[in-house]
PDB file of C-alpha atoms in Angstrom:
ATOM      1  CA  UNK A  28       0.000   0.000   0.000  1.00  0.00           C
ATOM      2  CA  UNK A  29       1.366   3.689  -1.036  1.00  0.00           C
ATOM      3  CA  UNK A  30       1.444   5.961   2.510  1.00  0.00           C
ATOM      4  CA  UNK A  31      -0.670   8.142   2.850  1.00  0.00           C
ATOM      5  CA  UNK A  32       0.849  11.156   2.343  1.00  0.00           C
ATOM      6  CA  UNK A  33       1.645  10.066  -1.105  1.00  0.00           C
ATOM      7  CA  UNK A  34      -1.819   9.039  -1.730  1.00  0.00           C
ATOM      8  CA  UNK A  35      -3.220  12.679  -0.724  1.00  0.00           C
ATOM      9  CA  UNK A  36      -0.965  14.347  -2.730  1.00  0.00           C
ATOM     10  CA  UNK A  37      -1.269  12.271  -5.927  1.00  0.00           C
ATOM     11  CA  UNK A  38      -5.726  12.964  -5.144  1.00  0.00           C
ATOM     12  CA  UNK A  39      -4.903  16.641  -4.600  1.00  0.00           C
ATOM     13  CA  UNK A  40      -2.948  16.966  -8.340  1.00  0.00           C
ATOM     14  CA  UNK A  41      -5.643  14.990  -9.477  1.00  0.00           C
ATOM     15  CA  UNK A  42      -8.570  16.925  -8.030  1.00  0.00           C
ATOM     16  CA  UNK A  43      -6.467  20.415  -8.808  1.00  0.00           C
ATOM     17  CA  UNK A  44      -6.103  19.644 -12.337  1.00  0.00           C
ATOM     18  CA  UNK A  45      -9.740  18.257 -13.305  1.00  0.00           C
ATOM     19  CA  UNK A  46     -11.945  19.893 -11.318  1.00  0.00           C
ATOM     20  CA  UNK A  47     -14.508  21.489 -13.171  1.00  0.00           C
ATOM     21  CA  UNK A  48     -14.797  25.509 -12.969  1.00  0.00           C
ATOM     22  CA  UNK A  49     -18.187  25.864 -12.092  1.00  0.00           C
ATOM     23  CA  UNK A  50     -17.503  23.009  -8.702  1.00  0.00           C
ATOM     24  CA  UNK A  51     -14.312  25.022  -8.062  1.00  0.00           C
ATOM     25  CA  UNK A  52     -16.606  28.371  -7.696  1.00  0.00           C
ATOM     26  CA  UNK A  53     -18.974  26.493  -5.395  1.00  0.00           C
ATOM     27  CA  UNK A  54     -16.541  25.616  -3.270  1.00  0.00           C
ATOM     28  CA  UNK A  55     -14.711  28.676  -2.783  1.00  0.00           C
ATOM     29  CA  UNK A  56     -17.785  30.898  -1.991  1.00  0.00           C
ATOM     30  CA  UNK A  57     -19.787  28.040   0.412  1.00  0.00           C
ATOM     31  CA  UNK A  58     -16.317  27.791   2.133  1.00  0.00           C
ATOM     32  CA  UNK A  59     -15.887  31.319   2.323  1.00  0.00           C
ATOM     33  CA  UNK A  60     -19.307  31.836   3.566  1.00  0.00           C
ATOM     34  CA  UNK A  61     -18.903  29.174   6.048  1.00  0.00           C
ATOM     35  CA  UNK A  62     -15.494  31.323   7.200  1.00  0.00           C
ATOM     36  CA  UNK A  63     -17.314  34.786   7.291  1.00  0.00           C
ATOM     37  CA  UNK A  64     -20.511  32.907   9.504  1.00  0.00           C
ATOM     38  CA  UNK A  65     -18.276  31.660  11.459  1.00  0.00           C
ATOM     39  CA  UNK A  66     -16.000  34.674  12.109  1.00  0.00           C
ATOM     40  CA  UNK A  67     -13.594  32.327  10.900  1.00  0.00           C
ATOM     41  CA  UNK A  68     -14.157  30.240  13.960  1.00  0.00           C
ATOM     42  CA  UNK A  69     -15.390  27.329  11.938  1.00  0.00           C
ATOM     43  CA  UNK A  70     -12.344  24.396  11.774  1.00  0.00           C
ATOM     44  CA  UNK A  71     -10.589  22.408   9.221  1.00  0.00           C
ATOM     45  CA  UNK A  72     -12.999  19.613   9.287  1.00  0.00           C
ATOM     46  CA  UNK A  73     -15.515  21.280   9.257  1.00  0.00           C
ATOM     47  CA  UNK A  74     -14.602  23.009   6.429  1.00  0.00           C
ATOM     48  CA  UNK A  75     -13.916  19.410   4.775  1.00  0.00           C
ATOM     49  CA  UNK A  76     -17.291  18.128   5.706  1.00  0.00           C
ATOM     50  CA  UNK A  77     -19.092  21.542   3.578  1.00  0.00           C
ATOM     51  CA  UNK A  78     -16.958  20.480   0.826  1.00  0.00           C
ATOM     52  CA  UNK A  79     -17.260  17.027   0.747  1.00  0.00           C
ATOM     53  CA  UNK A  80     -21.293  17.559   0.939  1.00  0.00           C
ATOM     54  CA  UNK A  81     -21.314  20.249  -1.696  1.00  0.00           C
ATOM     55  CA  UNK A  82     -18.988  17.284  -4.051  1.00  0.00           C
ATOM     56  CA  UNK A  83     -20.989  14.662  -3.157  1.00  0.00           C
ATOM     57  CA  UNK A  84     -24.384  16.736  -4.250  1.00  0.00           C
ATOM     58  CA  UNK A  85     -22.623  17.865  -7.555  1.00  0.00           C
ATOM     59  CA  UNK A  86     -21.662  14.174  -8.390  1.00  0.00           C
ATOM     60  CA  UNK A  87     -25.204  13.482  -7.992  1.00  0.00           C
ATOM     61  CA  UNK A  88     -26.261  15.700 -10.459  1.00  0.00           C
TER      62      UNK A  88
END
């Protein structure tokens, strides 16, 4: 099995250099609204968990 480092990194180029524009956009303003509700209080995983709700609903589509 590759570690996991490796394996995030490899997913990250992946997801950086596919993504479509429109899911890229999504994510950048829900995140950023989830920052400015927050008063940027709001944590990392949480953060994750917007983002991988927002993917998961644009897969869907």
């Amino acid at each position: 099995m590759i570690p996991e480092d490796v394996r995030n990194r490899l997913a990250s180029y992946y997801f950086l250099n596919s993504i479509e524009e429109s899911l890229e956009n999504k994510l950048v303003d829900r995140l950023t609204m989830a920052m400015l509700q927050s008063n940027e209080q709001i944590s990392e995983n949480e953060l994750v968990d917007i983002g991988i709700k927002l993917i998961k609903e644009y897969l869907e589509q």
